[in-house]
Tab-separated table of C-alpha atoms and ligand atoms in Angstrom:
chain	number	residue	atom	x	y	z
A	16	UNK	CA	175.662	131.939	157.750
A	17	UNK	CA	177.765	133.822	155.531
A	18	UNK	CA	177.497	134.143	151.172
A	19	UNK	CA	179.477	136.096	148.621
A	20	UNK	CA	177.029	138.816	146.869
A	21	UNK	CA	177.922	139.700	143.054
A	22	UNK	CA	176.774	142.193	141.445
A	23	UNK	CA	176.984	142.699	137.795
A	24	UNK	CA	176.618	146.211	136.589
A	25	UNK	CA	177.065	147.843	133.189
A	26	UNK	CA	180.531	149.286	134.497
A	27	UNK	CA	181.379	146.948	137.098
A	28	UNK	CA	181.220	143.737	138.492
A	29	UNK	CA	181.804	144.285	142.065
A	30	UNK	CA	182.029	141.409	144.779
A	31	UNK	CA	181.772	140.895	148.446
A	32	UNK	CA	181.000	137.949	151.758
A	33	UNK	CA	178.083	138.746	153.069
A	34	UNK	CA	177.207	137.857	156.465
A	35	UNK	CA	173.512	136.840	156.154
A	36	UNK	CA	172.087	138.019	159.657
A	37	UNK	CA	173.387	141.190	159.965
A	38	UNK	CA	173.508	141.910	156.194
A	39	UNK	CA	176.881	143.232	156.772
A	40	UNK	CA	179.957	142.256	154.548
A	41	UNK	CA	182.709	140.271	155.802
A	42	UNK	CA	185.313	142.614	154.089
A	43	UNK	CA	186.467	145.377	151.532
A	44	UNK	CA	184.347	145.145	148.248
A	45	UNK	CA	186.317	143.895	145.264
A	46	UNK	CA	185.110	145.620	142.270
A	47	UNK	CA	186.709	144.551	138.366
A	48	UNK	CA	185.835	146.961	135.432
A	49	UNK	CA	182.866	145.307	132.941
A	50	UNK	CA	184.259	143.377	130.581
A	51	UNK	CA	183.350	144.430	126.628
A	52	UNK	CA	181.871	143.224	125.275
A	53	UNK	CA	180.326	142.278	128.139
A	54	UNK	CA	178.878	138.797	126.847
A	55	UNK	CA	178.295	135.448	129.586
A	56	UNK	CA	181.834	133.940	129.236
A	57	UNK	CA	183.936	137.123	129.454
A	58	UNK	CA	181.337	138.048	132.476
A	59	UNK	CA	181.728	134.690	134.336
A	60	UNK	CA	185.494	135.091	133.679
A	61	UNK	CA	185.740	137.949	136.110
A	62	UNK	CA	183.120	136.176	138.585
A	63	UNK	CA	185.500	133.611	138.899
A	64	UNK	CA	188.078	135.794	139.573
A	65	UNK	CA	186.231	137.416	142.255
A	66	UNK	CA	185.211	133.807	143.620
A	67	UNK	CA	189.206	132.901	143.597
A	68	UNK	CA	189.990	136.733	145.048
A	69	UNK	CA	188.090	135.714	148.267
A	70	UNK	CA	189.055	131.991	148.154
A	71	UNK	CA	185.238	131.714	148.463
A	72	UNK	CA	183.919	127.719	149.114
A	73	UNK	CA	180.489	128.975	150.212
A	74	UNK	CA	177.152	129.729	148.593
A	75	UNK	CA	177.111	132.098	145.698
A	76	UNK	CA	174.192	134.581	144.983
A	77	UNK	CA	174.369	136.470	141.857
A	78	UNK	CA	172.359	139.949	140.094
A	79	UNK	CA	172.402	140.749	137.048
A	80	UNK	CA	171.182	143.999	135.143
A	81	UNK	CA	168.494	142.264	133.079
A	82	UNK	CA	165.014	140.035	133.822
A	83	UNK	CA	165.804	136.843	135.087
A	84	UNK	CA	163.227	134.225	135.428
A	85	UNK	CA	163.711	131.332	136.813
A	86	UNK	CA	167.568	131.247	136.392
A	87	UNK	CA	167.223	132.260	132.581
A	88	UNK	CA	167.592	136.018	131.420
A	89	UNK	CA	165.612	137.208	129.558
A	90	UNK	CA	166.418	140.991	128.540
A	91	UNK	CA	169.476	142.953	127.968
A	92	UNK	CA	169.662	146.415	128.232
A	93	UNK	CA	173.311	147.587	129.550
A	94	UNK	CA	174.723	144.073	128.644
A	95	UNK	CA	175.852	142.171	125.333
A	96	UNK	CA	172.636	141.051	123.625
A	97	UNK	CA	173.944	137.403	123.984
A	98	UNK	CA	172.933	137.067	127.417
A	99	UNK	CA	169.097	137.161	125.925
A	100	UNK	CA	167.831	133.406	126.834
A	101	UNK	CA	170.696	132.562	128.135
A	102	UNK	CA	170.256	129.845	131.411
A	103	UNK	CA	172.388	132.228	133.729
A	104	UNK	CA	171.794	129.978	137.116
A	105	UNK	CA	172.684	126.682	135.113
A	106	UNK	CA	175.734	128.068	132.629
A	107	UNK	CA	177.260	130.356	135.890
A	108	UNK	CA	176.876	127.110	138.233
A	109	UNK	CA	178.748	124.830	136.048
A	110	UNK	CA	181.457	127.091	135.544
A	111	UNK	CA	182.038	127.745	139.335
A	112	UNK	CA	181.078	123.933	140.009
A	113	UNK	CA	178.179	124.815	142.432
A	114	UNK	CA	174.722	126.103	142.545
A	115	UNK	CA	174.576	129.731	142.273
A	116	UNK	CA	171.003	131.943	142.926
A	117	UNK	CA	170.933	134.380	139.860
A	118	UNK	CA	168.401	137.036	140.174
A	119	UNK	CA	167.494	140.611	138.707
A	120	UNK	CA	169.786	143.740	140.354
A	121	UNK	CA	166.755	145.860	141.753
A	122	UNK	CA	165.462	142.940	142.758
A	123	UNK	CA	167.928	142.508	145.305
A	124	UNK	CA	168.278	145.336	145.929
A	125	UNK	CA	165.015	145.169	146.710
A	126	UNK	CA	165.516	142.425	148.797
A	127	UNK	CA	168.433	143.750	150.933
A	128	UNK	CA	166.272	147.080	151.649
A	129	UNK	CA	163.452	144.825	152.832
A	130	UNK	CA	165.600	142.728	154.968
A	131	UNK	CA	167.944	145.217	156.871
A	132	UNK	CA	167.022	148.536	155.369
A	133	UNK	CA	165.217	150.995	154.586
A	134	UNK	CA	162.129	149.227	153.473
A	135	UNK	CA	162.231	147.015	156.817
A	136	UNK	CA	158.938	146.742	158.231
A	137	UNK	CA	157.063	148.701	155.525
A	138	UNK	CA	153.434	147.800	154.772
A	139	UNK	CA	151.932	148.696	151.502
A	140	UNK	CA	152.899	149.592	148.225
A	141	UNK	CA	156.990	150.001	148.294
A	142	UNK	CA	158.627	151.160	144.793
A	143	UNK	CA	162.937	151.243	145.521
A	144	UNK	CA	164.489	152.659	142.367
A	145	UNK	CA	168.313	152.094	141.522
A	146	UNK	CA	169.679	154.824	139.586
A	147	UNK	CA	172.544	154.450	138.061
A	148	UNK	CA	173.267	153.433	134.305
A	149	UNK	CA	169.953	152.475	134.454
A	150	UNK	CA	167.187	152.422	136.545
A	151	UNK	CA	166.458	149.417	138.334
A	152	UNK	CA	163.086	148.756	139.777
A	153	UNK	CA	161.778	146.337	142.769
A	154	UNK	CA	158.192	146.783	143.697
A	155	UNK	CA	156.625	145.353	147.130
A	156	UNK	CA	152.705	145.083	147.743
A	157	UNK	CA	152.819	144.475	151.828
A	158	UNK	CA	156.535	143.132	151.860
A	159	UNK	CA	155.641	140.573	149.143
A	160	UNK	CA	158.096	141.208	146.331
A	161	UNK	CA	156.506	141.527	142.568
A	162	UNK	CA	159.765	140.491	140.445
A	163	UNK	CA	161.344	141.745	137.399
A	164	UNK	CA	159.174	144.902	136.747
A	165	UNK	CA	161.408	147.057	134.869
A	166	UNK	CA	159.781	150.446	135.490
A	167	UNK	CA	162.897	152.238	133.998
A	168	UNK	CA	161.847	150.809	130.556
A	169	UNK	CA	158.577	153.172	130.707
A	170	UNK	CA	158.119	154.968	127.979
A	171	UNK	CA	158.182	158.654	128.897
A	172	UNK	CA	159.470	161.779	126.825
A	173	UNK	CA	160.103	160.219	123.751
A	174	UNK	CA	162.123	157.531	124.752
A	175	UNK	CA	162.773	155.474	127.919
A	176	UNK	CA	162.614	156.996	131.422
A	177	UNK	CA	165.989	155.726	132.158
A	178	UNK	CA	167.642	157.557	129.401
A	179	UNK	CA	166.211	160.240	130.226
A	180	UNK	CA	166.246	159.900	134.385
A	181	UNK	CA	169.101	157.411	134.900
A	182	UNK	CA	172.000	159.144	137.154
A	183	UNK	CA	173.998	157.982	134.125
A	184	UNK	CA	173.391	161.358	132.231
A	185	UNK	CA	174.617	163.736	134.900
A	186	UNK	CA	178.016	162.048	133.022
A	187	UNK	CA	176.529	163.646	129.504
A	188	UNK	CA	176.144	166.960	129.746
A	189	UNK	CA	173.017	166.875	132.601
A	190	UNK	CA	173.823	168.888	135.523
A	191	UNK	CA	172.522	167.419	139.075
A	192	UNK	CA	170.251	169.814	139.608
A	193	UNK	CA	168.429	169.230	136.407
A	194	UNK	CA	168.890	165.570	136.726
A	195	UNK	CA	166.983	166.077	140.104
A	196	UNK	CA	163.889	167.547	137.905
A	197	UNK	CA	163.935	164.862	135.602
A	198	UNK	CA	163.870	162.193	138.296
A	199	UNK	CA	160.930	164.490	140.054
A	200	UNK	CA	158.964	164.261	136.953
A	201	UNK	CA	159.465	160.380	136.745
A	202	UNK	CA	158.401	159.827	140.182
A	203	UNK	CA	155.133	162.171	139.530
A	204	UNK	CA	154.361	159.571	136.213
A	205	UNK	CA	154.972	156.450	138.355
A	206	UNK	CA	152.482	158.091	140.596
A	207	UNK	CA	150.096	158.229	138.218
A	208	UNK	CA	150.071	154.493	136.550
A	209	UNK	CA	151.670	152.753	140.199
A	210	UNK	CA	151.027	155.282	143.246
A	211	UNK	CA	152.822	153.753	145.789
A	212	UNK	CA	153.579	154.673	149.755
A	213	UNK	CA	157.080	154.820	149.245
A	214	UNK	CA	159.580	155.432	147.172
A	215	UNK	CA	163.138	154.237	148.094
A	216	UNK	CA	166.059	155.515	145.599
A	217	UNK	CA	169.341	153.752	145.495
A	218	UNK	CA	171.976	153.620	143.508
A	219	UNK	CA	175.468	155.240	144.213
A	220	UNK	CA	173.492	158.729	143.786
A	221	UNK	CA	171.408	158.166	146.733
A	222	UNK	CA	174.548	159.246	148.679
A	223	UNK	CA	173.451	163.078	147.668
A	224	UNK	CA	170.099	162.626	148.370
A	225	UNK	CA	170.233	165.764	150.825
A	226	UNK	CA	171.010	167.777	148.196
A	227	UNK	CA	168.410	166.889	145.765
A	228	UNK	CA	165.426	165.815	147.758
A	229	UNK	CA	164.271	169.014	148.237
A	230	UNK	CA	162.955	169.308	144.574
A	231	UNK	CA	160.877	165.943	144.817
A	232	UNK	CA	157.538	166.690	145.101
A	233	UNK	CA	155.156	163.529	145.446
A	234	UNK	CA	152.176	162.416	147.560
A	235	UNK	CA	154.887	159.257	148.606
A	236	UNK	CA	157.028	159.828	151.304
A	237	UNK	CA	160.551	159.211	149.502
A	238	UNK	CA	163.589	157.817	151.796
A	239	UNK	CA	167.365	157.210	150.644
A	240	UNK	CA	168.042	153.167	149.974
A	241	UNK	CA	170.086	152.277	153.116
A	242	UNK	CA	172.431	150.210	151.185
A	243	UNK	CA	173.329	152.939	148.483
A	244	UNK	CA	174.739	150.898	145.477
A	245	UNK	CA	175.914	148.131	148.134
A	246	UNK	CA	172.402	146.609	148.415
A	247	UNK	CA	173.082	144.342	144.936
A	248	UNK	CA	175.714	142.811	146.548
A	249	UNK	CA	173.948	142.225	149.844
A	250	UNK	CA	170.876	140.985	147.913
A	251	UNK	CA	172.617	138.974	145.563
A	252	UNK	CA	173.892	136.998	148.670
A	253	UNK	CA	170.825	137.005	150.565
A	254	UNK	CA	169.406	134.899	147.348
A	255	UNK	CA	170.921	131.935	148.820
A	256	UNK	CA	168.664	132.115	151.688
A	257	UNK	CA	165.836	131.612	149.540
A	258	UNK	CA	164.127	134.259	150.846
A	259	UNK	CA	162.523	135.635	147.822
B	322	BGC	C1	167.560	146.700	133.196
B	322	BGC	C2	167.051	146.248	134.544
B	322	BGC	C3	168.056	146.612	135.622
B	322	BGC	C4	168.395	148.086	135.549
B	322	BGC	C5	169.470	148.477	136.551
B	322	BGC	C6	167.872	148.184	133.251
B	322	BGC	O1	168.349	148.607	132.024
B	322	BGC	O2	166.595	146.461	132.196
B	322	BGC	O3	166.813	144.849	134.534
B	322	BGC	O4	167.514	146.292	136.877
B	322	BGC	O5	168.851	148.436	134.267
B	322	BGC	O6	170.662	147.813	136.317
């Protein structure tokens, strides 16, 4: 069984065919620059340009940066403000003429980790963080997945923790290594209102994790996502198995 994962991110909108056993894709990624503004038409625009890219006829799973419940969203943090009650899973399926699972970007994320990666087989209390222009959150209490928390919306320092933790402001000014205390200091609070076992952090960062994880110091063990900033593409198309 094979579906095509998208994955809409504040910068891009990135595309691939998942095949659903292994969790591997099919081929190359196809990724097409974030519309602005970014609102549902000019978004589904490029979706079904991705769809047409990969002649895809097959199921279509979909994330999206924002809460999503039951098909609607519901927030909008790193997207137009017009996607705010917006029925995502209805408006997206009638313009690519088939149903289409829409869920949160952690979330799968979340999911793909669980399935094939690095939070396969994990008991307990599982927090995977994307960082990235935000931070994405998926929680799992013994593999069961808690949806839409948005842990990066904490309030901490002042203002959010992912304005001041996303990986997004080693592009303003934040050098890595201090980017690495910041995130150290986030894990510490989640630790203190959420201790969980684990902590998984993905997002394209995750590929340095060698060279920051040495300044994390938490009770949790912490493990790089497998999936890096793939998994929302590989979750998005794992959706369609209704495994959530
Ligand atoms: C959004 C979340 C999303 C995260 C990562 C946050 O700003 O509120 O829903 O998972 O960014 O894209």
């Amino acid at each position: 069984m094979e579906a095509l994962g998208v994955d809409v991110g504040g910068s891009g909108i990135k595309a691939a065919p998942v095949d659903l056993k292994t969790g591997k894709r099919l081929t190359k990624r196809k990724r097409i620059p974030t519309p602005r503004p970014s609102t549902p038409d000019a978004v589904y625009d490029v979706i079904a340009q991705l769809v047409e890219h990969f002649s895809w006829e097959g199921p279509i799973g979909c994330a999206l940066p924002a809460v999503v419940q039951a098909g609607t969203v519901l927030t909008a943090a790193n997207i137009d403000d017009s996607w705010i009650g917006h029925d995502a899973a209805t408006e997206l399926g009638e313009r690519l003429a088939k149903p289409v699972d829409v869920l949160n970007d952690a979330d799968a994320a979340g999911l793909a980790e669980k399935v094939f990666g690095a939070a396969r087989d994990l008991d307990g209390v599982v927090i995977l963080l994307t960082l990235g222009t935000g931070i994405g959150s998926a929680v799992f209490t013994d593999g069961v997945l808690v949806p839409n928390t948005e842990l990066g919306h904490l309030e901490f320092h002042g203002t959010s923790a992912e304005r001041y933790a996303a990986a997004r402001v080693i592009d303003k000014g934040v050098t890595q290594a201090e980017w690495a205390l910041r995130l150290n200091e986030f894990l510490q609070h989640l630790e203190r209102v959420l201790p969980p076992d684990v902590f998984i952090l993905g997002g394209g960062i995750s590929k340095n994790f060698d060279a920051y994880a040495n300044v994390l110091e938490t009770r949790a063990t912490v493990l790089p996502a497998r999936f890096r900033n793939r998994a929302g593409i590989v979750g998005a198309a794992l959706a369609t198995r209704g495994t959530r």
